[in-house]
mmCIF file of C-alpha atoms and ligand atoms in Angstrom:
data_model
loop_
_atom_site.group_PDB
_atom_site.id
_atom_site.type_symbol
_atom_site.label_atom_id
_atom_site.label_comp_id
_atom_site.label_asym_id
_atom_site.label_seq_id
_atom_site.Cartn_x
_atom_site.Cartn_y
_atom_site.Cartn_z
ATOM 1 C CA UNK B 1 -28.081 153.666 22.593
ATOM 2 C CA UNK B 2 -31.611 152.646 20.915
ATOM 3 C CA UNK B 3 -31.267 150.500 17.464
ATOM 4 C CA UNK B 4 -34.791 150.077 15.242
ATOM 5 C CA UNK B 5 -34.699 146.786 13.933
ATOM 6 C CA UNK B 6 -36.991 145.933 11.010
ATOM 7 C CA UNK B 7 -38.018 142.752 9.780
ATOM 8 C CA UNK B 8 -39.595 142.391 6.229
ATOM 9 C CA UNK B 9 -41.176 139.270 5.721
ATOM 10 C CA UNK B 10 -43.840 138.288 3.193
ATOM 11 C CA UNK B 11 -47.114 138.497 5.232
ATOM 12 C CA UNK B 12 -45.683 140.696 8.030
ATOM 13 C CA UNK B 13 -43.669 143.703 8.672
ATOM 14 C CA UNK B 14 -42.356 144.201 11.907
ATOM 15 C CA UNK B 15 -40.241 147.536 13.750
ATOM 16 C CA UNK B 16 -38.500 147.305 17.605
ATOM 17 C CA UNK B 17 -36.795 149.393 19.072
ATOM 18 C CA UNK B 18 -34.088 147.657 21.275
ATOM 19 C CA UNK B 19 -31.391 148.461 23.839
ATOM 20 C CA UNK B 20 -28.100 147.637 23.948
ATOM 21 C CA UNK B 21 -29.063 144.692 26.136
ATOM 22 C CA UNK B 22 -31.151 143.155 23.691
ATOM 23 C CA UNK B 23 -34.449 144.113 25.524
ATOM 24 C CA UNK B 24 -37.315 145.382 22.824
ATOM 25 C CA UNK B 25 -38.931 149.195 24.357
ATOM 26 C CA UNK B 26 -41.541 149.300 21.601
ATOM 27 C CA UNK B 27 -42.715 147.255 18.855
ATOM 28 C CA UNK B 28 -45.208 148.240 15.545
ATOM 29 C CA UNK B 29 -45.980 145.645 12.966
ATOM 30 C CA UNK B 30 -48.703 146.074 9.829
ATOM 31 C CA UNK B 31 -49.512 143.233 7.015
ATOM 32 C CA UNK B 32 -47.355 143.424 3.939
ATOM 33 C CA UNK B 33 -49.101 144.493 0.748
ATOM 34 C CA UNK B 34 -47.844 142.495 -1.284
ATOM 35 C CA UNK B 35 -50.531 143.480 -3.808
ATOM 36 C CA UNK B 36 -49.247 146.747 -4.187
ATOM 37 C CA UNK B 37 -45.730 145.825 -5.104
ATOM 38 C CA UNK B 38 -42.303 147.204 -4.466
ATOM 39 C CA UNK B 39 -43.859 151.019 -3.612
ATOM 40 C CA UNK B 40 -46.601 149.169 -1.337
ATOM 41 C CA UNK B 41 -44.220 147.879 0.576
ATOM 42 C CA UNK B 42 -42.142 151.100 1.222
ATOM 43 C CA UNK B 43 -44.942 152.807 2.037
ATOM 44 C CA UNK B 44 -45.919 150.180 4.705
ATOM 45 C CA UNK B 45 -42.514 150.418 6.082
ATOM 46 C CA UNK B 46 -42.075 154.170 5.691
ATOM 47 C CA UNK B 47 -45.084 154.099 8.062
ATOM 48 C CA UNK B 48 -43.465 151.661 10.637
ATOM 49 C CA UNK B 49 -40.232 153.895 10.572
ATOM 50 C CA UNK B 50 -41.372 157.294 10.302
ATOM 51 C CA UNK B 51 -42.933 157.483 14.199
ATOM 52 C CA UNK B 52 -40.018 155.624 15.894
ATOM 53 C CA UNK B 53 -36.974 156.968 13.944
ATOM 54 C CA UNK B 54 -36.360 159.867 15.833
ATOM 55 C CA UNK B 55 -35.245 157.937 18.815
ATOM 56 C CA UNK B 56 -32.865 155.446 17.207
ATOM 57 C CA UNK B 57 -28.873 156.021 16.359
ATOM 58 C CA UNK B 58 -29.353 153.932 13.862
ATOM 59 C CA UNK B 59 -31.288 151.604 11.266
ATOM 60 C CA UNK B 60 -30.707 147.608 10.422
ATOM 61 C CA UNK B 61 -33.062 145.498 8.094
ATOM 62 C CA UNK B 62 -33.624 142.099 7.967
ATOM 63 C CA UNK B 63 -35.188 141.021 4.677
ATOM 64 C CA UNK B 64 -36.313 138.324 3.304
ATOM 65 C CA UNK B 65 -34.418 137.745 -0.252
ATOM 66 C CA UNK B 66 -30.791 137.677 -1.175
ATOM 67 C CA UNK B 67 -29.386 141.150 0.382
ATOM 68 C CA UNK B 68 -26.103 143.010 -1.230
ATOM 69 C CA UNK B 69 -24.863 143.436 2.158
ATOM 70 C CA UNK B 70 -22.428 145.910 0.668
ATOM 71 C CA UNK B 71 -24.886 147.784 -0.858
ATOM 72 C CA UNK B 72 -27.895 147.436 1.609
ATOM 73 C CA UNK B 73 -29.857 146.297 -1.380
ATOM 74 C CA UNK B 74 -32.249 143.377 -2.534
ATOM 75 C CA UNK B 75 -30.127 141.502 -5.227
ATOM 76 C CA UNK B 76 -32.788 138.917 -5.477
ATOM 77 C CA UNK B 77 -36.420 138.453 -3.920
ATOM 78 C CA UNK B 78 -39.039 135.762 -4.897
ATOM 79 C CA UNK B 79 -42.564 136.261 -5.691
ATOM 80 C CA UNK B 80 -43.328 136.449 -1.911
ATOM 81 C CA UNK B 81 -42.120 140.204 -1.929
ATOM 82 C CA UNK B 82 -43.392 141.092 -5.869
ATOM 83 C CA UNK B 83 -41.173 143.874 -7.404
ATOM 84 C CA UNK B 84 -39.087 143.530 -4.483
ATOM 85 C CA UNK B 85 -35.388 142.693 -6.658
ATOM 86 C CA UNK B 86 -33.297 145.285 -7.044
ATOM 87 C CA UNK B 87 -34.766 147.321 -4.096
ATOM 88 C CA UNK B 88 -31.726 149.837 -2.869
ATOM 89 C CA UNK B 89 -32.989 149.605 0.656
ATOM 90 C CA UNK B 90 -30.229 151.750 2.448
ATOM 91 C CA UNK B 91 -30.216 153.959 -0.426
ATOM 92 C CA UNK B 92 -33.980 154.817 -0.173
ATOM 93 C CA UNK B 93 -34.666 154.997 4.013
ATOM 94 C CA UNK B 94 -31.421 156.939 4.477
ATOM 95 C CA UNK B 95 -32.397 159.369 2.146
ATOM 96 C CA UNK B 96 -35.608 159.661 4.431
ATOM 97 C CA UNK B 97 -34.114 159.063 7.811
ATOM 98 C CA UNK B 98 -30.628 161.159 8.639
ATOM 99 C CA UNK B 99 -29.404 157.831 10.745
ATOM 100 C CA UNK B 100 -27.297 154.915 9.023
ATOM 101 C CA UNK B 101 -28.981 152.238 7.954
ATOM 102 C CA UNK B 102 -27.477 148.549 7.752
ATOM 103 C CA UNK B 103 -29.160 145.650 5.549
ATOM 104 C CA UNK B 104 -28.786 142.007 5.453
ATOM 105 C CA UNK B 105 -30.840 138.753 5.040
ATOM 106 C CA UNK B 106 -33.738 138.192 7.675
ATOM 107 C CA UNK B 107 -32.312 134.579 8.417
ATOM 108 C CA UNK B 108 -29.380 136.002 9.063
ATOM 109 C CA UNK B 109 -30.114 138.537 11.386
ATOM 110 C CA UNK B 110 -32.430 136.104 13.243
ATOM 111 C CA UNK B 111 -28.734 134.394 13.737
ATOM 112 C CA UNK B 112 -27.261 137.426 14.973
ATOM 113 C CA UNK B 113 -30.258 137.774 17.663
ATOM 114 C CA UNK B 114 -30.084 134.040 18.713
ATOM 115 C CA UNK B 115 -26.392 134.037 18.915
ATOM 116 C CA UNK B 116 -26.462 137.552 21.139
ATOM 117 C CA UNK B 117 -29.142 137.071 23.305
ATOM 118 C CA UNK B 118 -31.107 133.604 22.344
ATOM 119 C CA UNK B 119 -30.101 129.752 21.982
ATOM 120 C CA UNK B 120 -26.552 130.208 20.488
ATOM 121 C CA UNK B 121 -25.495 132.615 23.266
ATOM 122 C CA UNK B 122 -21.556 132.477 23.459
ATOM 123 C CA UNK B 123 -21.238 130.165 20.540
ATOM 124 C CA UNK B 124 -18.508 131.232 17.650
ATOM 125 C CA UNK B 125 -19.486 128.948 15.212
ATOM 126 C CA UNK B 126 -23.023 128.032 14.677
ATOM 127 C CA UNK B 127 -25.820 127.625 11.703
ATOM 128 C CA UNK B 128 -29.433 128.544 12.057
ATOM 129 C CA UNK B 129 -31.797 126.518 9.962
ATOM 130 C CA UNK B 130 -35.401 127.444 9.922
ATOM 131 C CA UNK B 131 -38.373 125.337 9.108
ATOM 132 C CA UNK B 132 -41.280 126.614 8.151
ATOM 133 C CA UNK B 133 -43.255 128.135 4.852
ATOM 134 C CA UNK B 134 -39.984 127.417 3.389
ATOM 135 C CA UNK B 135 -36.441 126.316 4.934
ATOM 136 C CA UNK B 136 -34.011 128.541 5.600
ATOM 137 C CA UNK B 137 -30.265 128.589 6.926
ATOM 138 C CA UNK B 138 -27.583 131.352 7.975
ATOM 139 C CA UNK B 139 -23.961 130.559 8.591
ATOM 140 C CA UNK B 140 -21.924 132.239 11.739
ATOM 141 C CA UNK B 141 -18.485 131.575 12.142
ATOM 142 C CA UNK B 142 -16.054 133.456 14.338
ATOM 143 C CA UNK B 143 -19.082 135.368 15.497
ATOM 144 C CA UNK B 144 -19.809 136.984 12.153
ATOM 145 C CA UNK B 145 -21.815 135.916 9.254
ATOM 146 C CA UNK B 146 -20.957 134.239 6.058
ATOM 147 C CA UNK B 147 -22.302 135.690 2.934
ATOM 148 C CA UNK B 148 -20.812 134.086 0.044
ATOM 149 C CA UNK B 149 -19.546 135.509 -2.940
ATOM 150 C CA UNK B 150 -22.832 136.513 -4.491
ATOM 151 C CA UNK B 151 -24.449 136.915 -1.079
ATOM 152 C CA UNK B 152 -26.231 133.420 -1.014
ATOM 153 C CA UNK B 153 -24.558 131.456 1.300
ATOM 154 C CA UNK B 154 -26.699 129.384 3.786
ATOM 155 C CA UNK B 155 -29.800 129.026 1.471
ATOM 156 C CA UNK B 156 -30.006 125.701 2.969
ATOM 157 C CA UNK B 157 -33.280 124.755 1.686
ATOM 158 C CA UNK B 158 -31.911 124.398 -1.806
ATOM 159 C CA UNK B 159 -29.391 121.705 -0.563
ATOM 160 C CA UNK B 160 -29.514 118.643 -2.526
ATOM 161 C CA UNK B 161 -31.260 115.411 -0.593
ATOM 162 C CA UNK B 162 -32.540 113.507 -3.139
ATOM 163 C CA UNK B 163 -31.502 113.367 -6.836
ATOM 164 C CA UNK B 164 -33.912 113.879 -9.137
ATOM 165 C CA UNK B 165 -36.410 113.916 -6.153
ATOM 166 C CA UNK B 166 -39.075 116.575 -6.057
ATOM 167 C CA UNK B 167 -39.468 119.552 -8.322
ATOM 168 C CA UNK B 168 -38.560 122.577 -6.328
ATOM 169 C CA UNK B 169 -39.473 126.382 -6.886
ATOM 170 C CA UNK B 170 -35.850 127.385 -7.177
ATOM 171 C CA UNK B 171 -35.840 125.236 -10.728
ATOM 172 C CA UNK B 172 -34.309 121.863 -8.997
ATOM 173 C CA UNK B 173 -35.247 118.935 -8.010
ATOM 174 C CA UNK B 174 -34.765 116.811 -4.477
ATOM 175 C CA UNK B 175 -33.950 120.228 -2.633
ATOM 176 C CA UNK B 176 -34.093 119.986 0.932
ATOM 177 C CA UNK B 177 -37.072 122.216 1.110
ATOM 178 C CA UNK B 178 -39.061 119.937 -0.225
ATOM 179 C CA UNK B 179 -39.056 117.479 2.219
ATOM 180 C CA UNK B 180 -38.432 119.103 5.020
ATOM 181 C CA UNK B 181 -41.088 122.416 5.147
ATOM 182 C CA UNK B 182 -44.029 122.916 6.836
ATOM 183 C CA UNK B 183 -46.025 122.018 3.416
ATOM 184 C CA UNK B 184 -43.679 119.568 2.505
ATOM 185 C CA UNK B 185 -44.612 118.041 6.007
ATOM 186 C CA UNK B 186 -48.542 118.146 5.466
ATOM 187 C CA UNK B 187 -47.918 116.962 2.165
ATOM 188 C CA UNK B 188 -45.816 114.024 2.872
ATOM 189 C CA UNK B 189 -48.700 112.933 5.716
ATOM 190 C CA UNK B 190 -51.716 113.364 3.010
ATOM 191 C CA UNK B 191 -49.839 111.344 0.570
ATOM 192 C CA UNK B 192 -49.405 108.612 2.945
ATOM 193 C CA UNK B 193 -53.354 108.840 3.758
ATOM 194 C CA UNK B 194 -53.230 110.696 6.322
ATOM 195 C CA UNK B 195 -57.194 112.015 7.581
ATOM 196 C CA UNK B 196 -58.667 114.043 10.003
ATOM 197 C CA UNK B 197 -61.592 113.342 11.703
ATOM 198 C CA UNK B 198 -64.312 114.504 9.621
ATOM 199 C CA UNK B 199 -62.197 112.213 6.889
ATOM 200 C CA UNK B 200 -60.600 115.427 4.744
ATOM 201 C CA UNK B 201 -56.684 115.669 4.507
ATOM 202 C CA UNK B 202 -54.514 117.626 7.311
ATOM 203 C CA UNK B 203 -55.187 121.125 6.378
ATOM 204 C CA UNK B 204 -52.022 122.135 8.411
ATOM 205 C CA UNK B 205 -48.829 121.405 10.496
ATOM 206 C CA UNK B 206 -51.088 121.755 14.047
ATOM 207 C CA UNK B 207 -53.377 119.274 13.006
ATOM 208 C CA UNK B 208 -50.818 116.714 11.863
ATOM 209 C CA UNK B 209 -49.034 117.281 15.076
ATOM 210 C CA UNK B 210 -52.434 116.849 17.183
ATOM 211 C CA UNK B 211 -52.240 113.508 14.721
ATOM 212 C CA UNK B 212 -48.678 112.818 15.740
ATOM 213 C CA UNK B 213 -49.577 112.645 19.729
ATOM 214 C CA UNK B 214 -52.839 110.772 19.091
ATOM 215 C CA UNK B 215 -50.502 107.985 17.237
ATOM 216 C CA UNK B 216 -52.273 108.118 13.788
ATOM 217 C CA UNK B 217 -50.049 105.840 11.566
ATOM 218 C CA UNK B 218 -49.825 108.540 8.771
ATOM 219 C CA UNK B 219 -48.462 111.327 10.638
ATOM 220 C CA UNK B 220 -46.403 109.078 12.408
ATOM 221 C CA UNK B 221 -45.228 107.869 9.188
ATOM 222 C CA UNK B 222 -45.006 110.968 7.841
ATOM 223 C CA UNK B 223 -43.170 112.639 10.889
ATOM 224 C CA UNK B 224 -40.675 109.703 11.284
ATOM 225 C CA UNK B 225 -39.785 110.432 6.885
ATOM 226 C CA UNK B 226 -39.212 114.062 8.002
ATOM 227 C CA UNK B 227 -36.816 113.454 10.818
ATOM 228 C CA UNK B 228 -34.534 111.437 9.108
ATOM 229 C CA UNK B 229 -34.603 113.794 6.027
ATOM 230 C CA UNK B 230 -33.219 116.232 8.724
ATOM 231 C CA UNK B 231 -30.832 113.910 10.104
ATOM 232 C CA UNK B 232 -29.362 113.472 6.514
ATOM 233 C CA UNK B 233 -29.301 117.171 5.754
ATOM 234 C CA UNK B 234 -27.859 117.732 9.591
ATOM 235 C CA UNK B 235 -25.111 115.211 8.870
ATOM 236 C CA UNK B 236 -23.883 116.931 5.918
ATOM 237 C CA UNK B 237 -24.352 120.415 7.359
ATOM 238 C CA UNK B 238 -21.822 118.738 10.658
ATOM 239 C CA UNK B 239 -19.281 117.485 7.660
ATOM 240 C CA UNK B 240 -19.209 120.609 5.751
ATOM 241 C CA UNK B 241 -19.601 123.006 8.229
ATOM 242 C CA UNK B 242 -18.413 121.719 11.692
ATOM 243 C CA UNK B 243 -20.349 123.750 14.007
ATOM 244 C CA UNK B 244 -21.010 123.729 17.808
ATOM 245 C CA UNK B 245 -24.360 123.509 17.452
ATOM 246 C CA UNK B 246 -27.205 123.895 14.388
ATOM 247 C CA UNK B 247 -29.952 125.969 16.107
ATOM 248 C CA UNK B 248 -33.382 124.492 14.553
ATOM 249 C CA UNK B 249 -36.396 127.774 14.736
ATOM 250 C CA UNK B 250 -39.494 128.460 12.426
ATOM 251 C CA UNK B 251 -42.795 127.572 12.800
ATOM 252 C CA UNK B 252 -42.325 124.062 12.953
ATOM 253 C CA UNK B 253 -40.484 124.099 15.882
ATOM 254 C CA UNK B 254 -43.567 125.604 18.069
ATOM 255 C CA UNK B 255 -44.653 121.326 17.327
ATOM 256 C CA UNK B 256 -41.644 120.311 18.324
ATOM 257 C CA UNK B 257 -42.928 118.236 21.393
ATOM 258 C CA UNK B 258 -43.903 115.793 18.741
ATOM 259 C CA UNK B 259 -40.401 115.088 16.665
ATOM 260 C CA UNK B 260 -37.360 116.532 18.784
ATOM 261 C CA UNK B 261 -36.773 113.672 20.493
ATOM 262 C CA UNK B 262 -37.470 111.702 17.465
ATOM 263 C CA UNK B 263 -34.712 113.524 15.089
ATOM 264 C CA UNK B 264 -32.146 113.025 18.053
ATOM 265 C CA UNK B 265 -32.861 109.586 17.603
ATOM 266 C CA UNK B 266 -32.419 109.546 14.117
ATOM 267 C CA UNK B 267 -29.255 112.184 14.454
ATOM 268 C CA UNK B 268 -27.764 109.173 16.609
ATOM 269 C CA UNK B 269 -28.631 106.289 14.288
ATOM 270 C CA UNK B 270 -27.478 108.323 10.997
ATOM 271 C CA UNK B 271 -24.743 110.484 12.216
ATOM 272 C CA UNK B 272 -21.042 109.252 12.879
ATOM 273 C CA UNK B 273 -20.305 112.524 14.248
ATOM 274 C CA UNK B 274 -22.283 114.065 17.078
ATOM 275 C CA UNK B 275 -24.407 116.787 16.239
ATOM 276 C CA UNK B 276 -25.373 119.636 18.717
ATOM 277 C CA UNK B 277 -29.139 120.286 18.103
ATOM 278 C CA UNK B 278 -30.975 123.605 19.847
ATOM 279 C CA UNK B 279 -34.303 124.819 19.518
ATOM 280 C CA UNK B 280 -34.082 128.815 18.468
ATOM 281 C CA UNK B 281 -34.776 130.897 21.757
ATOM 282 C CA UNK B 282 -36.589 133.921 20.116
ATOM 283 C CA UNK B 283 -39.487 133.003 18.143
ATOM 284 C CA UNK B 284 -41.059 135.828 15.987
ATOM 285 C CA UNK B 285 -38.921 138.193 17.930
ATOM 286 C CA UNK B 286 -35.716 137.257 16.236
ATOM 287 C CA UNK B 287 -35.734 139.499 13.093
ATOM 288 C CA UNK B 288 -36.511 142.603 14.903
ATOM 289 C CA UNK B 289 -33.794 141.966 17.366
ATOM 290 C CA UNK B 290 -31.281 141.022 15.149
ATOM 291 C CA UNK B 291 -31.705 143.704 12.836
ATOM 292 C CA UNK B 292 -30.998 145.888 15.406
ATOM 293 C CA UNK B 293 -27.989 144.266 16.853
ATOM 294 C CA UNK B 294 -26.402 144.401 13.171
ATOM 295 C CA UNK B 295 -27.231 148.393 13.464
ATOM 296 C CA UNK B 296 -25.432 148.128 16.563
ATOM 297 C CA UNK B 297 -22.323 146.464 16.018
ATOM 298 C CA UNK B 298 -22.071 148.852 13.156
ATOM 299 C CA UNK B 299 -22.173 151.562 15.000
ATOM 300 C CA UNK B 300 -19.530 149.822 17.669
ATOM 301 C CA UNK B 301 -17.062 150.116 14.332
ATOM 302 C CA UNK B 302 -16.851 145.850 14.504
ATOM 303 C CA UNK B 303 -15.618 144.840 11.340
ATOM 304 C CA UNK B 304 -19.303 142.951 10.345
ATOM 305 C CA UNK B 305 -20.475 141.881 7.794
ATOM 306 C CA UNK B 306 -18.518 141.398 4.869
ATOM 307 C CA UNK B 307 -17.970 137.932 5.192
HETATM 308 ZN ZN1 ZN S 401 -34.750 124.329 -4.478
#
């Protein structure tokens, strides 16, 4: 059996098609107009699916937004996917394609591939947190994922650190997200005075963690704040949630040479209970792998995912 697995995203779309053994045959990926809106970005998947659809038993998404899992549709997206909301995803590429089509939250599909065939292999219970653009966070427990009652559970990022910390884009203040991001990251550095060599702020996360490893005090600083924000948010995440391991992906982690070892340190100082760290396994290949492993253990009749 063949699975496509699509991942929507807000710069990229990407399609795989993937065995049963989690191995991708074929992959197709095109930029997502987001200029175009909600019809835009149909047509730019339509495109992806139409060529590969004939080999498939069957469809899963991974989007980015807050997916009716019931439904297979977009109960909430941000500006990143405009006109995006209320998107009945199954609905529409069924009606297209004569193969079932599963939907769910990109996060948490990228938790479905790293618990099948990436760093939470064999683990039950497990969270995913990602770091990058923005933070985000998907729940697995018992092997299947937690939705919530109105299909947010996991949005991680909007976690309260700080009290009437930093405006956020979700309307609060002191959310995770904003400490802990990529931006939040460069941010955090420029505030402190942080300069690269022709004297301008970091313009990115690669610079500040070239700035890191050459020992500049305000990445240093700056990457020191970040890790024990983490280490905060990791020790309620362990008290709440009680997991076998958090498995840390997202762009940031591709620096991680500069601050893993720090945040263990920080996870030992803060933390009265041990937390199990990982670096995610599957980098950008995630989504399209765990959208179609949700396709597939649909089709296997497992009861998934109405968690
Ligand atoms: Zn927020």
């Amino acid at each position: 059996m063949l699975t496509l697995g699509i991942d929507i995203g807000g710069t990229k779309i990407r399609a795989a098609l993937v065995d049963l053994s989690g191995n991708i045959r074929q992959v197709a990926q095109t930029a997502t107009p987001v200029a175009d809106g909600r019809e835009g970005i149909l047509r730019a998947l339509y495109s992806l699916v139409d060529p590969l659809v004939d080999q498939v038993d069957a469809i899963g998404v991974g989007s980015a937004g807050r997916i009716n899992v019931r439904e297979g549709s977009v109960a909430y997206a941000t500006d990143n996917l405009p006109g995006w909301t209320g998107t009945p995803l199954k609905d529409l590429l069924q009606r297209r394609c004569p193969k079932p089509v599963f939907v769910d939250n990109d996060v948490n599909v990228a938790a479905l591939a790293e618990g099948w065939v990436g760093a939470a292999r064999g683990l039950e219970h497990f969270l995913c947190l990602t770091l990058g653009t923005g933070v985000g966070g998907a729940l697995v427990s018992r092997g299947q994922l937690v939705h919530g009652a109105t299909w947010s559970a996991g949005e991680i990022g909007h976690m309260l650190l700080y009290p009437e910390g930093r405006p956020c884009n979700c309307g609060g203040f002191g959310c995770l997200e904003q400490y802990v991001s990529g931006p939040a990251l460069v941010r955090s550095a420029n505030q402190m005075g942080g300069a690269n060599r022709s004297g301008g702020p970091y313009p990115d996360g690669r610079l500040l963690f070239q700035a890191v490893e050459a020992g500049e005090e305000p990445a240093l600083k700056a990457i020191d704040a970040f890790c024990r924000d983490l280490a905060y948010a990791l020790q309620t995440l362990q008290s709440v949630f009680d997991p076998e391991a958090v498995i840390i992906g997202g762009g940031l982690i591709d620096g991680r040479q500069v601050w893993w070892e720090r945040l263990a340190e920080q996870v030992r100082l803060l933390c009265p209970v041990p937390v199990v760290t990982r670096p995610a396994a599957l980098g950008g290949d995630a989504g399209v792998v765990g959208a179609a492993r949700l396709a597939q253990l649909h089709m296997e009749g497992r009861e998934w995912p109405f968690l």
